[in-house]
Amino acid sequence: MNLEELTKELAVIQDEILTKIKASEAIPQLNDIKVAYLSKKGPLKDLQTKLPTLKPEEKITFGQKINAAKSTIQSAYDKRQEELHLQEVNLRKDKNWIDVTIPGKKISIGHLHPITQLRREAENIFMNMGFEIVEPRSIDTDYNVFEALNIPVGHPARDMWDTFWTTNGYIPITHTSAMQHTILKEHDLPVRAIVPGRCFRQEATDATHEHTFYQIEGVYVDKNITLSDLIGTLKTFLSAFYDRDVQLRIQPSYFPFVEPGLEIMIDCAICKGKEGYCSTCRGKRWIELVPAGPIHPNVLTMAGIDPNEYSGFAWGMGLDRLVMIKYGIEDLRWFHSGDLRFLQQF
Ligand code: PHE
């Protein structure tokens, strides 16, 4: 082949490569083209091998032409590579576009229910006073819920509680007093225990009654325990819980497992005894809060404790009620409503 023919062929090959480069649609394809045309076995190398057949001046001329063709191809390649790269970046930008300047979403983690918060507070106060915490059983026997509390089968006092029964004769506990017998029987004396727990009653629901509610039972037995120990314990607890010097008023009540039965009342901190209607104390100025009393000798005897040697007291305060009074909540049903407008206030 002479110089003219070689030059023509070079032009054909160059055009072919340039067309392919321009037509390439992705970087891997572009790279394949480069490898195919510029490699040692490519058509350009082929032409180069024909150089020795030319005259010396022609060799120089053709050598320069090949180099020019190579650099034209290289710049076409570089240009196309840049274009394809940009194309890909833009495509990705549209697909997975992330605006890093948008503030992050806050993950809301919630908090403890007000009843749980105050149950823990009450537990801490009692623990500081030397009480241990005992968990009740959610379902217990008739013996523990009633009989061991001096309320035998057929006793009219059973009507004081609207009790649920399972079909096989067990009781979703009517009151945390269901643990009194177990504590007295199983714990060494002296004993100081509280039983925070969930209770169940078959009651029509209204602003102050729920089928499910919480109580904190207290059981204290030692030698020489008197009513003043009961009053002192409750006054200390209630003053710590409400963070003020709580005043107590005590009136007689009746529960078969305490003798005498008492109702402990506290002064109303909402109206502070002022004239006019108060939804918390209903204008009475005193709030009935803690039924309590010295443990009945029969209850001690049934648990194997000699009532001539030991005495003690028990109470059963309603935790829901304690919380309602602390925060001035008027309707008990808010607690189980799951309504965030209510819950987020605590
Ligand atoms: N268990 C009683 C109730 O729920 C309350 C109570 C407890 C009264 C302990 C006296 C002593 O009605």
Short mmCIF file of C-alpha atoms and ligand atoms in Angstrom, two decimals:
data_model
loop_
_atom_site.label_atom_id
_atom_site.label_comp_id
_atom_site.label_asym_id
_atom_site.label_seq_id
_atom_site.Cartn_x
_atom_site.Cartn_y
_atom_site.Cartn_z
CA MET A 1 0.00 0.00 0.00
CA ASN A 2 1.25 3.45 -0.78
CA LEU A 3 0.92 6.58 1.32
CA GLU A 4 -2.28 7.67 -0.39
CA GLU A 5 -4.04 4.35 0.21
CA LEU A 6 -2.85 4.20 3.79
CA THR A 7 -4.04 7.76 4.41
CA LYS A 8 -7.46 6.90 3.02
CA GLU A 9 -7.73 3.82 5.19
CA LEU A 10 -6.66 5.84 8.21
CA ALA A 11 -9.45 8.35 7.48
CA VAL A 12 -11.99 5.53 7.18
CA ILE A 13 -10.91 3.96 10.47
CA GLN A 14 -10.88 7.36 12.23
CA ASP A 15 -14.42 8.13 11.03
CA GLU A 16 -15.61 4.72 12.09
CA ILE A 17 -14.19 5.15 15.59
CA LEU A 18 -15.50 8.70 15.97
CA THR A 19 -18.99 7.63 14.91
CA LYS A 20 -18.97 4.77 17.39
CA ILE A 21 -17.68 6.99 20.19
CA LYS A 22 -20.41 9.53 19.59
CA ALA A 23 -23.06 6.83 19.47
CA SER A 24 -21.96 5.16 22.71
CA GLU A 25 -24.57 5.34 25.47
CA ALA A 26 -22.72 4.35 28.59
CA ILE A 27 -19.19 4.45 29.93
CA PRO A 28 -18.58 0.67 29.82
CA GLN A 29 -19.63 0.65 26.13
CA LEU A 30 -17.32 3.60 25.42
CA ASN A 31 -14.42 1.79 27.10
CA ASP A 32 -15.05 -1.30 24.96
CA ILE A 33 -14.78 0.83 21.81
CA LYS A 34 -11.50 2.30 22.98
CA VAL A 35 -10.05 -1.09 23.75
CA ALA A 36 -11.23 -2.51 20.39
CA TYR A 37 -9.69 0.28 18.26
CA LEU A 38 -6.63 1.41 20.12
CA SER A 39 -5.31 -1.88 21.49
CA LYS A 40 -2.31 -3.75 20.15
CA LYS A 41 -4.54 -5.82 17.92
CA GLY A 42 -6.66 -2.83 16.82
CA PRO A 43 -6.88 -1.43 13.25
CA LEU A 44 -4.59 1.56 14.05
CA LYS A 45 -1.81 -0.68 15.23
CA ASP A 46 -2.38 -2.65 12.04
CA LEU A 47 -1.75 0.44 9.91
CA GLN A 48 1.33 1.27 11.92
CA THR A 49 2.87 -2.07 11.09
CA LYS A 50 2.76 -1.03 7.43
CA LEU A 51 5.06 1.95 8.02
CA PRO A 52 8.25 0.11 7.01
CA THR A 53 6.90 -0.27 3.44
CA LEU A 54 6.95 3.51 2.98
CA LYS A 55 9.75 5.83 1.88
CA PRO A 56 11.59 7.63 4.72
CA GLU A 57 9.83 11.06 4.22
CA GLU A 58 6.50 9.26 3.78
CA LYS A 59 7.15 7.38 7.01
CA ILE A 60 7.40 10.70 8.84
CA THR A 61 4.29 12.11 7.20
CA PHE A 62 2.21 9.01 7.86
CA GLY A 63 3.54 8.67 11.38
CA GLN A 64 2.34 12.22 12.07
CA LYS A 65 -1.05 11.42 10.53
CA ILE A 66 -1.50 8.40 12.74
CA ASN A 67 -0.55 10.46 15.81
CA ALA A 68 -3.00 13.20 14.79
CA ALA A 69 -5.74 10.59 14.29
CA LYS A 70 -4.95 9.11 17.73
CA SER A 71 -5.20 12.44 19.48
CA THR A 72 -8.46 13.32 17.65
CA ILE A 73 -9.87 9.98 18.80
CA GLN A 74 -8.54 10.50 22.35
CA SER A 75 -10.19 13.91 22.68
CA ALA A 76 -13.47 12.58 21.22
CA TYR A 77 -13.25 9.80 23.78
CA ASP A 78 -12.54 12.22 26.65
CA LYS A 79 -15.40 14.47 25.61
CA ARG A 80 -17.88 11.60 25.36
CA GLN A 81 -16.73 10.18 28.67
CA GLU A 82 -17.39 13.51 30.36
CA GLU A 83 -20.83 13.75 28.73
CA LEU A 84 -21.82 10.23 29.74
CA HIS A 85 -20.59 10.79 33.27
CA LEU A 86 -22.68 13.94 33.60
CA GLN A 87 -25.67 12.16 32.14
CA GLU A 88 -25.39 9.44 34.74
CA VAL A 89 -24.98 11.90 37.62
CA ASN A 90 -28.06 13.82 36.52
CA LEU A 91 -30.06 10.64 36.22
CA ARG A 92 -29.11 9.60 39.74
CA LYS A 93 -29.81 13.04 41.07
CA ASP A 94 -33.36 12.87 39.75
CA LYS A 95 -33.88 9.37 41.07
CA ASN A 96 -32.40 9.56 44.58
CA TRP A 97 -32.35 13.21 45.22
CA ILE A 98 -31.50 14.03 48.80
CA ASP A 99 -31.87 17.47 50.24
CA VAL A 100 -29.35 17.43 53.05
CA THR A 101 -30.51 20.81 54.30
CA ILE A 102 -33.97 19.62 55.39
CA PRO A 103 -34.09 19.30 59.21
CA GLY A 104 -34.42 15.66 60.41
CA LYS A 105 -37.67 14.17 61.60
CA LYS A 106 -37.97 14.01 65.38
CA ILE A 107 -38.58 10.51 66.72
CA SER A 108 -41.10 10.74 69.48
CA ILE A 109 -40.35 8.27 72.26
CA GLY A 110 -43.26 9.03 74.59
CA HIS A 111 -43.09 8.75 78.38
CA LEU A 112 -44.51 6.81 81.28
CA HIS A 113 -48.22 6.98 82.02
CA PRO A 114 -49.03 9.41 84.86
CA ILE A 115 -50.26 6.49 86.99
CA THR A 116 -46.98 4.65 86.50
CA GLN A 117 -44.98 7.80 87.26
CA LEU A 118 -46.81 8.40 90.52
CA ARG A 119 -46.90 4.71 91.45
CA ARG A 120 -43.11 4.76 91.31
CA GLU A 121 -43.03 7.95 93.35
CA ALA A 122 -45.28 6.38 95.98
CA GLU A 123 -43.12 3.23 96.00
CA ASN A 124 -40.01 5.33 96.59
CA ILE A 125 -41.59 7.16 99.52
CA PHE A 126 -42.65 3.89 101.13
CA MET A 127 -39.30 2.25 100.47
CA ASN A 128 -37.62 5.17 102.23
CA MET A 129 -39.92 4.45 105.16
CA GLY A 130 -38.73 0.83 105.26
CA PHE A 131 -41.53 -0.87 103.33
CA GLU A 132 -40.90 -3.65 100.86
CA ILE A 133 -42.86 -3.94 97.63
CA VAL A 134 -44.94 -7.04 96.95
CA GLU A 135 -46.69 -7.74 93.65
CA PRO A 136 -50.22 -9.11 93.79
CA ARG A 137 -51.56 -11.97 91.70
CA SER A 138 -53.96 -10.67 89.04
CA ILE A 139 -56.21 -13.66 89.58
CA ASP A 140 -56.53 -15.18 93.02
CA THR A 141 -58.64 -17.58 95.05
CA ASP A 142 -61.83 -16.89 96.96
CA TYR A 143 -59.85 -17.81 100.08
CA ASN A 144 -57.28 -15.04 99.59
CA VAL A 145 -59.69 -12.41 98.30
CA PHE A 146 -62.37 -12.98 100.97
CA GLU A 147 -62.18 -15.89 103.42
CA ALA A 148 -58.72 -15.17 104.85
CA LEU A 149 -59.87 -11.57 105.29
CA ASN A 150 -62.55 -12.61 107.74
CA ILE A 151 -65.27 -12.72 105.06
CA PRO A 152 -66.53 -16.32 104.93
CA VAL A 153 -68.74 -17.65 102.15
CA GLY A 154 -72.23 -16.20 102.54
CA HIS A 155 -71.06 -13.23 104.62
CA PRO A 156 -73.17 -10.19 103.69
CA ALA A 157 -70.03 -7.98 103.47
CA ARG A 158 -69.19 -9.71 100.20
CA ASP A 159 -71.82 -7.47 98.64
CA MET A 160 -69.56 -4.47 99.32
CA TRP A 161 -67.56 -5.46 96.26
CA ASP A 162 -68.85 -6.03 92.73
CA THR A 163 -66.63 -9.00 92.12
CA PHE A 164 -65.84 -10.66 88.78
CA TRP A 165 -65.49 -14.45 88.77
CA THR A 166 -63.88 -16.74 86.27
CA THR A 167 -66.03 -19.69 85.15
CA ASN A 168 -63.86 -22.02 87.26
CA GLY A 169 -64.25 -20.00 90.45
CA TYR A 170 -61.21 -17.71 90.56
CA ILE A 171 -61.30 -13.94 91.03
CA PRO A 172 -59.59 -11.18 89.03
CA ILE A 173 -58.62 -9.48 92.28
CA THR A 174 -61.31 -7.22 93.72
CA HIS A 175 -58.78 -5.47 95.93
CA THR A 176 -55.06 -5.66 96.74
CA SER A 177 -56.09 -6.84 100.22
CA ALA A 178 -56.01 -10.25 98.52
CA MET A 179 -52.26 -10.28 99.31
CA GLN A 180 -52.64 -9.58 103.04
CA HIS A 181 -52.91 -13.24 104.04
CA THR A 182 -49.95 -14.34 101.88
CA ILE A 183 -47.75 -11.55 103.24
CA LEU A 184 -48.66 -12.27 106.85
CA LYS A 185 -48.15 -16.00 106.40
CA GLU A 186 -44.98 -16.00 104.35
CA HIS A 187 -42.97 -13.03 105.59
CA ASP A 188 -40.97 -12.97 108.79
CA LEU A 189 -42.18 -10.57 111.47
CA PRO A 190 -42.06 -7.66 111.82
CA VAL A 191 -43.37 -6.98 108.33
CA ARG A 192 -43.82 -3.74 106.44
CA ALA A 193 -45.05 -4.18 102.88
CA ILE A 194 -46.96 -2.36 100.20
CA VAL A 195 -48.82 -4.00 97.34
CA PRO A 196 -49.29 -1.75 94.32
CA GLY A 197 -51.61 -3.54 91.93
CA ARG A 198 -54.40 -3.54 89.41
CA CYS A 199 -57.90 -4.41 90.60
CA PHE A 200 -61.08 -5.29 88.77
CA ARG A 201 -64.72 -4.70 89.57
CA GLN A 202 -67.95 -5.23 87.74
CA GLU A 203 -68.96 -1.62 87.93
CA ALA A 204 -70.78 0.75 85.63
CA THR A 205 -68.16 3.20 84.40
CA ASP A 206 -68.50 6.88 85.24
CA ALA A 207 -66.24 9.79 86.19
CA THR A 208 -65.17 8.10 89.43
CA HIS A 209 -65.65 4.37 88.71
CA GLU A 210 -63.83 2.04 86.34
CA HIS A 211 -63.86 -1.75 85.94
CA THR A 212 -60.04 -1.61 86.15
CA PHE A 213 -58.20 0.57 88.63
CA TYR A 214 -55.15 0.66 90.87
CA GLN A 215 -54.68 0.28 94.61
CA ILE A 216 -51.73 0.43 96.94
CA GLU A 217 -52.27 -1.87 99.88
CA GLY A 218 -50.26 -1.42 103.04
CA VAL A 219 -49.57 -4.09 105.68
CA TYR A 220 -47.64 -3.37 108.87
CA VAL A 221 -47.32 -5.90 111.72
CA ASP A 222 -45.03 -5.75 114.73
CA LYS A 223 -45.24 -5.78 118.52
CA ASN A 224 -47.00 -2.84 120.17
CA ILE A 225 -48.36 -1.27 117.00
CA THR A 226 -51.12 1.21 117.71
CA LEU A 227 -53.49 3.45 115.79
CA SER A 228 -51.06 6.35 116.11
CA ASP A 229 -48.51 4.36 114.05
CA LEU A 230 -51.12 4.04 111.32
CA ILE A 231 -51.93 7.74 111.41
CA GLY A 232 -48.27 8.75 111.53
CA THR A 233 -47.38 6.48 108.60
CA LEU A 234 -50.18 7.77 106.38
CA LYS A 235 -49.63 11.40 107.30
CA THR A 236 -45.92 11.07 106.50
CA PHE A 237 -46.64 9.37 103.19
CA LEU A 238 -49.41 11.73 102.07
CA SER A 239 -47.42 14.83 103.02
CA ALA A 240 -44.44 13.57 100.99
CA PHE A 241 -46.64 12.54 98.06
CA TYR A 242 -48.51 15.85 97.89
CA ASP A 243 -45.48 17.86 98.93
CA ARG A 244 -47.30 19.80 101.65
CA ASP A 245 -48.33 19.36 105.27
CA VAL A 246 -51.46 17.28 104.68
CA GLN A 247 -54.17 17.44 107.36
CA LEU A 248 -56.02 14.24 108.24
CA ARG A 249 -59.52 13.67 109.50
CA ILE A 250 -60.58 10.20 110.51
CA GLN A 251 -64.07 8.80 110.57
CA PRO A 252 -65.39 5.33 111.36
CA SER A 253 -66.04 2.92 108.53
CA TYR A 254 -66.45 -0.81 108.14
CA PHE A 255 -64.35 -3.56 106.64
CA PRO A 256 -64.45 -7.09 108.11
CA PHE A 257 -60.65 -7.42 108.10
CA VAL A 258 -59.87 -4.35 110.21
CA GLU A 259 -61.17 -3.41 113.60
CA PRO A 260 -62.13 -0.64 113.94
CA GLY A 261 -62.59 0.21 110.26
CA LEU A 262 -61.52 3.73 109.42
CA GLU A 263 -61.79 6.18 106.57
CA ILE A 264 -58.85 8.57 106.44
CA MET A 265 -59.71 11.92 104.87
CA ILE A 266 -57.38 14.69 103.75
CA ASP A 267 -58.02 18.42 103.50
CA CYS A 268 -58.85 19.57 99.97
CA ALA A 269 -55.91 21.44 98.47
CA ILE A 270 -57.89 22.43 95.39
CA CYS A 271 -60.43 24.71 97.11
CA LYS A 272 -58.44 24.99 100.37
CA GLY A 273 -61.76 24.94 102.19
CA LYS A 274 -63.01 28.17 100.64
CA GLU A 275 -66.74 28.81 100.21
CA GLY A 276 -68.41 27.59 97.04
CA TYR A 277 -68.54 24.41 94.98
CA CYS A 278 -65.35 22.38 94.41
CA SER A 279 -65.41 19.48 91.98
CA THR A 280 -62.65 17.63 93.83
CA CYS A 281 -64.14 17.54 97.35
CA ARG A 282 -67.70 18.35 96.16
CA GLY A 283 -67.76 21.27 98.56
CA LYS A 284 -67.14 19.04 101.60
CA ARG A 285 -63.59 20.40 102.16
CA TRP A 286 -62.44 16.86 103.12
CA ILE A 287 -61.65 14.08 100.68
CA GLU A 288 -62.16 10.44 101.63
CA LEU A 289 -58.90 8.91 100.53
CA VAL A 290 -57.62 5.91 102.48
CA PRO A 291 -59.77 3.16 104.00
CA ALA A 292 -57.69 1.56 106.75
CA GLY A 293 -57.61 0.15 110.26
CA PRO A 294 -55.87 -2.13 112.74
CA ILE A 295 -55.74 -5.69 111.36
CA HIS A 296 -58.55 -7.83 112.78
CA PRO A 297 -57.34 -10.52 115.24
CA ASN A 298 -59.07 -13.20 113.14
CA VAL A 299 -56.96 -12.24 110.10
CA LEU A 300 -53.76 -12.50 112.16
CA THR A 301 -54.83 -15.84 113.64
CA MET A 302 -55.65 -17.29 110.18
CA ALA A 303 -52.12 -16.40 109.09
CA GLY A 304 -50.64 -18.11 112.15
CA ILE A 305 -49.84 -14.92 114.10
CA ASP A 306 -50.77 -14.61 117.76
CA PRO A 307 -52.89 -11.44 118.10
CA ASN A 308 -51.95 -11.21 121.79
CA GLU A 309 -48.31 -10.83 120.85
CA TYR A 310 -48.53 -8.92 117.61
CA SER A 311 -50.71 -6.16 116.23
CA GLY A 312 -50.70 -4.18 113.05
CA PHE A 313 -52.59 -2.13 110.54
CA ALA A 314 -53.56 -2.19 106.89
CA TRP A 315 -54.84 0.25 104.33
CA GLY A 316 -55.96 0.15 100.72
CA MET A 317 -55.58 3.47 98.93
CA GLY A 318 -56.83 4.04 95.39
CA LEU A 319 -53.86 5.09 93.29
CA ASP A 320 -56.04 6.53 90.50
CA ARG A 321 -57.75 8.72 93.08
CA LEU A 322 -54.44 9.80 94.58
CA VAL A 323 -53.28 10.89 91.10
CA MET A 324 -56.58 12.61 90.27
CA ILE A 325 -56.35 14.71 93.40
CA LYS A 326 -52.69 15.53 92.84
CA TYR A 327 -53.35 16.87 89.33
CA GLY A 328 -56.98 18.01 89.67
CA ILE A 329 -58.20 15.45 87.10
CA GLU A 330 -61.98 15.28 87.18
CA ASP A 331 -62.72 12.16 85.18
CA LEU A 332 -61.11 8.79 85.87
CA ARG A 333 -61.86 7.61 82.33
CA TRP A 334 -59.04 9.77 80.92
CA PHE A 335 -56.52 7.30 82.34
CA HIS A 336 -57.49 4.45 80.05
CA SER A 337 -58.51 6.66 77.12
CA GLY A 338 -55.10 6.55 75.41
CA ASP A 339 -55.84 10.14 74.40
CA LEU A 340 -52.51 11.88 73.71
CA ARG A 341 -53.99 15.31 74.42
CA PHE A 342 -54.43 14.08 77.99
CA LEU A 343 -51.25 12.00 78.33
CA GLN A 344 -48.87 14.60 76.91
CA GLN A 345 -49.60 16.91 79.83
CA PHE A 346 -47.62 14.72 82.24
N1 PHE B 1 -59.59 -3.58 100.39
C1 PHE B 1 -60.51 -2.53 100.73
C2 PHE B 1 -61.27 -2.10 99.47
O1 PHE B 1 -60.75 -2.20 98.41
C3 PHE B 1 -59.84 -1.32 101.32
C4 PHE B 1 -59.15 -1.60 102.62
C5 PHE B 1 -57.88 -2.11 102.66
C6 PHE B 1 -59.76 -1.27 103.81
C7 PHE B 1 -57.23 -2.34 103.86
C8 PHE B 1 -59.13 -1.46 105.01
C9 PHE B 1 -57.86 -1.99 105.02
O2 PHE B 1 -62.39 -1.67 99.56
#
